[in-house]
Amino acid sequence: MTFRLTVNGRPRDVEGAWLGESLLYVLRERLGLPGSKNACEQGECGSCSVRLDDRLVCACLVLAAEAQGRSVATVEGLSAGDRTLTDVQQAFLDQGAVQCGFCTPGLVMSVHDLLDRNPAPDELELREAISGNLCRCTGYGRILAAARTVVERRAAATPERELP
Amino acid sequence: MPAAAAPVALPESVDEVLQALADEPEAMILAGGTDLMVEVNAGRRRPVSVVSLTRVRELAGWSRDGDEVVLGACLTYADMERGPLAALVPALGQAARTIGSPQIRAAATIGGNLGTASPAGDTLPVLAALDAVVETAGPQGSRRLLVGDFVTGVKQTALLPGEIVTAVRVPLRRGRQEFLKVGTRNAMVISVVMVAVVVDLDGRTVRAGLGSVAPRPVRARSAEAFAAEHADWRRGAVASPDVVARFGQLCAEATSPIDDHRSTADYRRRAVAVCASRALARVLPPEGVHGDGGPSDE
Amino acid sequence: MTVTGERLRTGRGLGTSAARPDGVPKVSGTFGFSSDLHADGMVWGHVLRSPHPSARILGVDIGPALAMAGVHAVLTADDVPGTNGFGLEHADQPVFARDVVRFTGEAVAAVAADHPDTARRAAQAIVVHYEPVEPVVDPEAAIVAAPIHPDGNVFRHLVIRHGDIAAEGDVVVEGTYEVGMQDQAFMGPESGLAVPDDVGGVDLYMSTQWLHVDRDQVADCLGLAPEQVRLTLAGVGGAFGAREDVSMQVHICLLALHTGRPVKMVFSREESFLGHVHRHPARMHYRHHATRDGRLVKVEARMLLDGGAYASTSGPVLVNACCFAAGPYHVPNALIEGWAVRTNNPPCGAMRGFGAVQACFGHESQMDRLAAELGLDPVELRLRNAMRTGDCIPTGQVVSGAAPVAELIRTCAAAPLPALDPAPSPMSMPGGSGRAADAGRVRRGVGFAVGFKNLMYSAGFDDFSTARVRLDEGVATVTCAAAEVGQGFVTLAQQIVRDVLGVDEVVVAPAETMTIGSAGSTSASRQTWMSGGAVQGAALAVRARLEAGQTGPIEETYEHHHPPTFPLDDNGQGNAHVSYVFAAHRAVVDVDLDLGLVRVVEIATSQDVGRVLNPVQVVGQIEGGIAQGVGLAVMEEIVLDRGLVRNASFTDYLIPTALDMPTVTVAALIEEPEPGAPFGAKGVGEPPTISSSAAVAAAIRAATGLALPRIPVRPQDIALA
């Protein structure tokens, strides 16, 4: 079948797909966007986390053809247009949050999603927000440190809000 | 667009959904996709056509209707776990927050939980305890069924061919509510047992829904009657420790659990007794105790 | 912990937290993992696996699969041109089963098709006539059962007799312990791409731990010369031992040669659980003898490991389990017997800790039991018996290198205990989001454990690594086939060369079999020592030529061997190991006494590291290794039912989430340089996993007062005790 997706702000035509293909498969195998990872394909690891119309979801559990007309944002789109990293990506590097790296794109997406909604999460909120992203290498310690680093850096960069 | 030719129908109203299902009786009905796509990815289901519910505005969101809230079939767990709905039906919010991962909760719907009708479906004990009513629409018109009648067995429902769940009507009840779930991980875990206990101060009843301990969600009727009878309704709705303990035992007796790879029948019975007692102690705290001994809502 | 101060400062050489060269692509999603590979014209492979743990194959009909549109090849045992067998130690596992299947998940046939769904459906369309046979699933029974394989049911039987085996202590404690089957559960599923050349050979891009040994096994099965199989490491999504054995390598190469097309295969998570080896389940019986004042007199142990259907590394795992069965203590006398046996359960092999994890649970459980019997503090008992340099292990081998066991115990035990939260949130109590805990029924417990194991390969194995360093116009290039699996060898290689040659730009070339000799396996905590040593050796040789005045490009290749080791003799005596590494763990847990749910609150640890070469990477290994130890203690187990795997998914094989992982406090990294080790550094990857499980189990015992002789500790083990 043939349909059109909007991925990272660009229309992308998908041709010759089988109906049962997940958004993850289409991104990875048809659109040349393998940044979203295929670790379980049952929604239990978060490695394929993408934003679908501003909600963070597992791309493996989205029927690709059903996502036509929706906006899909993947890890590849985070620093689209230039080669600079986002603050979350940079903090992952600074804090040693990357080992094998397979969970990393999904976790980068999750941390962005959390901090967009909640700029100052406490420790449990932070852990809960990434509890759907399994990592087998790090034990999460450096990942949590990276997220805390972003919170601190953003807070430091934001001038005190003026009261009306 | 010639709807019949499209393998994925994206109807925008319930009527269009029903028409699409009439055109494609074998179509897979898709909402959040979090159950169905697991089956498709594993090759256990192979869709030939799909009818998506996600564009149907009347299935989304929730509203208050007198002493009920009406939950659209496509309401997500993310919408239930926090905010005003969680304040109105706390047990539902608590149950929603235990389900899967944040990513799952952003997509998965209450209609899907009902449609899948897994014994481990997390909202089902709450809906059963509240005597929630499932609204369906189909070729024969719409129907209303109690959740207990809607779920007919392990992954079996009363849905007829061509029918869909459109909404769930949840009665609002004045009184505390608690949902407890046991799993061997602190998040993202299939339940080993679930207990939902709801107090109705106006009706002076206690309602208990149990999950993962029988093919269908269980109402522990004798435990409910015992609690209602032995609670002290005049002094701020309290239950003595003896009542709390007995309530747990009666709840356990209402179950018919099995041994499986997640746990054992014996443990499930024990866990139901423990969780039911704790739940009752939270909703009918013994005198002089203000809901301590257990988590408060954050 | 927080990594602060000097070392976090941007640095580039050894001792700094130098940045990973693969970091930017990994956070950007552009790093090429093996499952991301693509080649024009490629088709997809899929393997048909046995649904039975034991069955005779009466017939295989591939006709229905071949008839399907889009199917390019269907292969069975008849299509294996070389040896129909592979294996790290013994080639006892068929590429495709021919007459019998011996475990659930054994490969029977493989398909190539133009779409992964077509390949899967074609595999399902193959008709296999099985005659199920009663499986042998009890390892004790397997010892005497009729052989289920021509090579017999005993992979290895070993007896270690050390000192006076008739010695008796004033006090004797005895116990039987069990460890369940753990899975490595790396995130990146097995995947690879095989591309045929036009002269009968094949290029294989694969996530693996040991390129050259994969190559040799594949070539043997294909009937090709090793040079005709060219292996390039593709991005590896974690390994932890599970990628040491061949999984799909032979299958995709066969499919590629048959179809003449590139063939890609990616395991589903279920296939991954069925398609790689696991940590050996163990049954251990111990008897410890000690004096009244708490000095160990003798350790008796019987270790029984279930190796599953094929040999893999069962032999060496058993050697480790037995060598380290008494723990890092001064033990004058020992009698240790070990069995590693074949059953119809899933094959077991390497996993982080490699036999030492199981043994540690046994000896540390016994040390706690002994402390209770003697009325001694468990930490004090350990201190009284702590191994020191110059002591020997039960094989009679003297520990000549650093053995700072007492210091590890003291520093770890001295870490401040975490405060009790007076008003815990449900999310921070046992059961987390389920809100089931009742603060009044939650008890805190503290447990302690110490463990050790060998570094590198042992018992006479010719263990070496090869590296090449080329210096050209101020840019150094390192070529080494050491598999980067996430641990950070690529970072270390750069750090070493920067230090030795004083250059800033160091390129790490792809790991492949065509350009360089073997680096050995990324396992046994060996790459820092072995391949780090090889890189250092090559860089030093380049430097020597520079210092001699040579100009222009300089290239040197260096093969680094560790000192020779020797097999154990008939009494289990001998200098089988090169070096040892130690760690101590203190676990703090909260246990819901009624529901049996456990929350691990904190793990404090001290580790013997020799020298810290990259602080952030050391901490990453410690935290990650502890996560796997915590998982084994409280949730991770492959559940078997008469040889059938009941939980081959991430839905039901649970690994810790961020809400399960405790705070990790690194109390001390003991930097006592190891003689003979490049830079004095020891490998750091395995110790965090070895004693953390035992510490958590001890903490749960302390909270509950229960014996809990088995890990993982399941809720029912507590609630129904």
PDB file of N, CA and C in Angstrom, chain A residues 111-160:
ATOM      1  N   VAL A 111      13.766  11.862  27.780  1.00  0.00           N
ATOM      2  CA  VAL A 111      14.200  12.960  28.646  1.00  0.00           C
ATOM      3  C   VAL A 111      13.737  14.297  28.066  1.00  0.00           C
ATOM      4  N   HIS A 112      13.837  14.451  26.765  1.00  0.00           N
ATOM      5  CA  HIS A 112      13.286  15.668  26.158  1.00  0.00           C
ATOM      6  C   HIS A 112      11.800  15.810  26.472  1.00  0.00           C
ATOM      7  N   ASP A 113      11.080  14.727  26.298  1.00  0.00           N
ATOM      8  CA  ASP A 113       9.633  14.775  26.502  1.00  0.00           C
ATOM      9  C   ASP A 113       9.314  15.166  27.943  1.00  0.00           C
ATOM     10  N   LEU A 114      10.018  14.557  28.871  1.00  0.00           N
ATOM     11  CA  LEU A 114       9.779  14.875  30.288  1.00  0.00           C
ATOM     12  C   LEU A 114      10.060  16.343  30.565  1.00  0.00           C
ATOM     13  N   LEU A 115      11.228  16.804  30.143  1.00  0.00           N
ATOM     14  CA  LEU A 115      11.637  18.153  30.529  1.00  0.00           C
ATOM     15  C   LEU A 115      10.826  19.226  29.795  1.00  0.00           C
ATOM     16  N   ASP A 116      10.231  18.866  28.674  1.00  0.00           N
ATOM     17  CA  ASP A 116       9.312  19.808  28.030  1.00  0.00           C
ATOM     18  C   ASP A 116       8.056  19.993  28.873  1.00  0.00           C
ATOM     19  N   ARG A 117       7.620  18.894  29.507  1.00  0.00           N
ATOM     20  CA  ARG A 117       6.399  18.961  30.305  1.00  0.00           C
ATOM     21  C   ARG A 117       6.669  19.425  31.728  1.00  0.00           C
ATOM     22  N   ASN A 118       7.825  19.044  32.238  1.00  0.00           N
ATOM     23  CA  ASN A 118       8.151  19.295  33.639  1.00  0.00           C
ATOM     24  C   ASN A 118       9.608  19.717  33.725  1.00  0.00           C
ATOM     25  N   PRO A 119       9.868  21.007  33.788  1.00  0.00           N
ATOM     26  CA  PRO A 119      11.261  21.464  33.739  1.00  0.00           C
ATOM     27  C   PRO A 119      12.058  21.181  35.006  1.00  0.00           C
ATOM     28  N   ALA A 120      11.375  20.834  36.087  1.00  0.00           N
ATOM     29  CA  ALA A 120      12.111  20.601  37.338  1.00  0.00           C
ATOM     30  C   ALA A 120      11.614  19.338  38.020  1.00  0.00           C
ATOM     31  N   PRO A 121      11.796  18.202  37.404  1.00  0.00           N
ATOM     32  CA  PRO A 121      11.306  16.959  38.015  1.00  0.00           C
ATOM     33  C   PRO A 121      12.112  16.591  39.247  1.00  0.00           C
ATOM     34  N   ASP A 122      11.440  16.012  40.235  1.00  0.00           N
ATOM     35  CA  ASP A 122      12.209  15.472  41.363  1.00  0.00           C
ATOM     36  C   ASP A 122      12.714  14.082  40.980  1.00  0.00           C
ATOM     37  N   GLU A 123      13.457  13.482  41.889  1.00  0.00           N
ATOM     38  CA  GLU A 123      14.125  12.224  41.560  1.00  0.00           C
ATOM     39  C   GLU A 123      13.135  11.132  41.138  1.00  0.00           C
ATOM     40  N   LEU A 124      12.035  11.015  41.859  1.00  0.00           N
ATOM     41  CA  LEU A 124      11.080   9.955  41.522  1.00  0.00           C
ATOM     42  C   LEU A 124      10.341  10.257  40.229  1.00  0.00           C
ATOM     43  N   GLU A 125      10.054  11.512  39.994  1.00  0.00           N
ATOM     44  CA  GLU A 125       9.407  11.869  38.720  1.00  0.00           C
ATOM     45  C   GLU A 125      10.325  11.549  37.549  1.00  0.00           C
ATOM     46  N   LEU A 126      11.593  11.821  37.754  1.00  0.00           N
ATOM     47  CA  LEU A 126      12.568  11.535  36.719  1.00  0.00           C
ATOM     48  C   LEU A 126      12.657  10.032  36.453  1.00  0.00           C
ATOM     49  N   ARG A 127      12.749   9.286  37.534  1.00  0.00           N
ATOM     50  CA  ARG A 127      12.845   7.826  37.362  1.00  0.00           C
ATOM     51  C   ARG A 127      11.572   7.261  36.736  1.00  0.00           C
ATOM     52  N   GLU A 128      10.418   7.762  37.176  1.00  0.00           N
ATOM     53  CA  GLU A 128       9.165   7.255  36.606  1.00  0.00           C
ATOM     54  C   GLU A 128       9.088   7.584  35.114  1.00  0.00           C
ATOM     55  N   ALA A 129       9.536   8.778  34.759  1.00  0.00           N
ATOM     56  CA  ALA A 129       9.425   9.200  33.364  1.00  0.00           C
ATOM     57  C   ALA A 129      10.268   8.339  32.434  1.00  0.00           C
ATOM     58  N   ILE A 130      11.369   7.810  32.941  1.00  0.00           N
ATOM     59  CA  ILE A 130      12.199   6.962  32.069  1.00  0.00           C
ATOM     60  C   ILE A 130      12.039   5.478  32.406  1.00  0.00           C
ATOM     61  N   SER A 131      11.026   5.162  33.222  1.00  0.00           N
ATOM     62  CA  SER A 131      10.861   3.760  33.627  1.00  0.00           C
ATOM     63  C   SER A 131      10.404   2.885  32.460  1.00  0.00           C
ATOM     64  N   GLY A 132       9.972   3.494  31.374  1.00  0.00           N
ATOM     65  CA  GLY A 132       9.601   2.706  30.206  1.00  0.00           C
ATOM     66  C   GLY A 132      10.729   2.524  29.214  1.00  0.00           C
ATOM     67  N   ASN A 133      11.902   3.004  29.575  1.00  0.00           N
ATOM     68  CA  ASN A 133      13.079   2.857  28.710  1.00  0.00           C
ATOM     69  C   ASN A 133      14.069   1.927  29.394  1.00  0.00           C
ATOM     70  N   LEU A 134      14.168   0.714  28.898  1.00  0.00           N
ATOM     71  CA  LEU A 134      15.107  -0.220  29.496  1.00  0.00           C
ATOM     72  C   LEU A 134      16.515   0.061  28.993  1.00  0.00           C
ATOM     73  N   CYS A 135      17.457   0.017  29.922  1.00  0.00           N
ATOM     74  CA  CYS A 135      18.871   0.084  29.577  1.00  0.00           C
ATOM     75  C   CYS A 135      19.540  -1.077  30.282  1.00  0.00           C
ATOM     76  N   ARG A 136      20.376  -1.811  29.583  1.00  0.00           N
ATOM     77  CA  ARG A 136      21.013  -2.968  30.194  1.00  0.00           C
ATOM     78  C   ARG A 136      22.470  -2.701  30.532  1.00  0.00           C
ATOM     79  N   CYS A 137      23.029  -1.607  30.038  1.00  0.00           N
ATOM     80  CA  CYS A 137      24.457  -1.360  30.256  1.00  0.00           C
ATOM     81  C   CYS A 137      24.732  -0.495  31.481  1.00  0.00           C
ATOM     82  N   THR A 138      23.946   0.541  31.687  1.00  0.00           N
ATOM     83  CA  THR A 138      24.373   1.611  32.597  1.00  0.00           C
ATOM     84  C   THR A 138      23.819   1.526  33.998  1.00  0.00           C
ATOM     85  N   GLY A 139      22.754   0.756  34.194  1.00  0.00           N
ATOM     86  CA  GLY A 139      22.114   0.821  35.500  1.00  0.00           C
ATOM     87  C   GLY A 139      21.468   2.176  35.750  1.00  0.00           C
ATOM     88  N   TYR A 140      21.341   2.977  34.718  1.00  0.00           N
ATOM     89  CA  TYR A 140      20.630   4.266  34.712  1.00  0.00           C
ATOM     90  C   TYR A 140      21.347   5.389  35.451  1.00  0.00           C
ATOM     91  N   GLY A 141      22.401   5.086  36.195  1.00  0.00           N
ATOM     92  CA  GLY A 141      23.020   6.114  37.031  1.00  0.00           C
ATOM     93  C   GLY A 141      23.488   7.318  36.241  1.00  0.00           C
ATOM     94  N   ARG A 142      24.233   7.075  35.176  1.00  0.00           N
ATOM     95  CA  ARG A 142      24.749   8.191  34.371  1.00  0.00           C
ATOM     96  C   ARG A 142      23.618   8.863  33.581  1.00  0.00           C
ATOM     97  N   ILE A 143      22.592   8.082  33.242  1.00  0.00           N
ATOM     98  CA  ILE A 143      21.468   8.664  32.499  1.00  0.00           C
ATOM     99  C   ILE A 143      20.717   9.650  33.386  1.00  0.00           C
ATOM    100  N   LEU A 144      20.486   9.238  34.635  1.00  0.00           N
ATOM    101  CA  LEU A 144      19.833  10.152  35.582  1.00  0.00           C
ATOM    102  C   LEU A 144      20.706  11.378  35.811  1.00  0.00           C
ATOM    103  N   ALA A 145      22.006  11.151  35.879  1.00  0.00           N
ATOM    104  CA  ALA A 145      22.914  12.291  36.058  1.00  0.00           C
ATOM    105  C   ALA A 145      22.824  13.240  34.870  1.00  0.00           C
ATOM    106  N   ALA A 146      22.707  12.676  33.677  1.00  0.00           N
ATOM    107  CA  ALA A 146      22.597  13.522  32.482  1.00  0.00           C
ATOM    108  C   ALA A 146      21.321  14.352  32.537  1.00  0.00           C
ATOM    109  N   ALA A 147      20.232  13.709  32.922  1.00  0.00           N
ATOM    110  CA  ALA A 147      18.961  14.446  32.980  1.00  0.00           C
ATOM    111  C   ALA A 147      19.044  15.566  34.015  1.00  0.00           C
ATOM    112  N   ARG A 148      19.643  15.266  35.161  1.00  0.00           N
ATOM    113  CA  ARG A 148      19.784  16.312  36.191  1.00  0.00           C
ATOM    114  C   ARG A 148      20.663  17.452  35.683  1.00  0.00           C
ATOM    115  N   THR A 149      21.668  17.093  34.915  1.00  0.00           N
ATOM    116  CA  THR A 149      22.545  18.123  34.352  1.00  0.00           C
ATOM    117  C   THR A 149      21.761  19.069  33.439  1.00  0.00           C
ATOM    118  N   VAL A 150      20.882  18.506  32.622  1.00  0.00           N
ATOM    119  CA  VAL A 150      20.085  19.354  31.732  1.00  0.00           C
ATOM    120  C   VAL A 150      19.207  20.287  32.548  1.00  0.00           C
ATOM    121  N   VAL A 151      18.587  19.733  33.592  1.00  0.00           N
ATOM    122  CA  VAL A 151      17.717  20.566  34.436  1.00  0.00           C
ATOM    123  C   VAL A 151      18.518  21.736  34.999  1.00  0.00           C
ATOM    124  N   GLU A 152      19.710  21.425  35.508  1.00  0.00           N
ATOM    125  CA  GLU A 152      20.538  22.488  36.102  1.00  0.00           C
ATOM    126  C   GLU A 152      20.961  23.511  35.050  1.00  0.00           C
ATOM    127  N   ARG A 153      21.379  23.023  33.908  1.00  0.00           N
ATOM    128  CA  ARG A 153      21.860  23.955  32.876  1.00  0.00           C
ATOM    129  C   ARG A 153      20.734  24.834  32.362  1.00  0.00           C
ATOM    130  N   ARG A 154      19.553  24.249  32.200  1.00  0.00           N
ATOM    131  CA  ARG A 154      18.433  25.061  31.707  1.00  0.00           C
ATOM    132  C   ARG A 154      18.037  26.111  32.752  1.00  0.00           C
ATOM    133  N   ALA A 155      18.049  25.658  34.022  1.00  0.00           N
ATOM    134  CA  ALA A 155      17.679  26.609  35.077  1.00  0.00           C
ATOM    135  C   ALA A 155      18.689  27.749  35.126  1.00  0.00           C
ATOM    136  N   ALA A 156      19.947  27.419  34.981  1.00  0.00           N
ATOM    137  CA  ALA A 156      20.989  28.443  35.044  1.00  0.00           C
ATOM    138  C   ALA A 156      20.896  29.396  33.858  1.00  0.00           C
ATOM    139  N   ALA A 157      20.411  28.876  32.738  1.00  0.00           N
ATOM    140  CA  ALA A 157      20.361  29.704  31.526  1.00  0.00           C
ATOM    141  C   ALA A 157      19.103  30.559  31.465  1.00  0.00           C
ATOM    142  N   THR A 158      18.123  30.235  32.332  1.00  0.00           N
ATOM    143  CA  THR A 158      16.863  30.976  32.294  1.00  0.00           C
ATOM    144  C   THR A 158      16.909  32.101  33.307  1.00  0.00           C
ATOM    145  N   PRO A 159      16.796  33.351  32.862  1.00  0.00           N
ATOM    146  CA  PRO A 159      16.777  34.440  33.835  1.00  0.00           C
ATOM    147  C   PRO A 159      15.531  34.351  34.704  1.00  0.00           C
ATOM    148  N   GLU A 160      15.642  34.840  35.921  1.00  0.00           N
ATOM    149  CA  GLU A 160      14.485  34.853  36.817  1.00  0.00           C
ATOM    150  C   GLU A 160      13.325  35.511  36.095  1.00  0.00           C
TER     151      GLU A 160
END
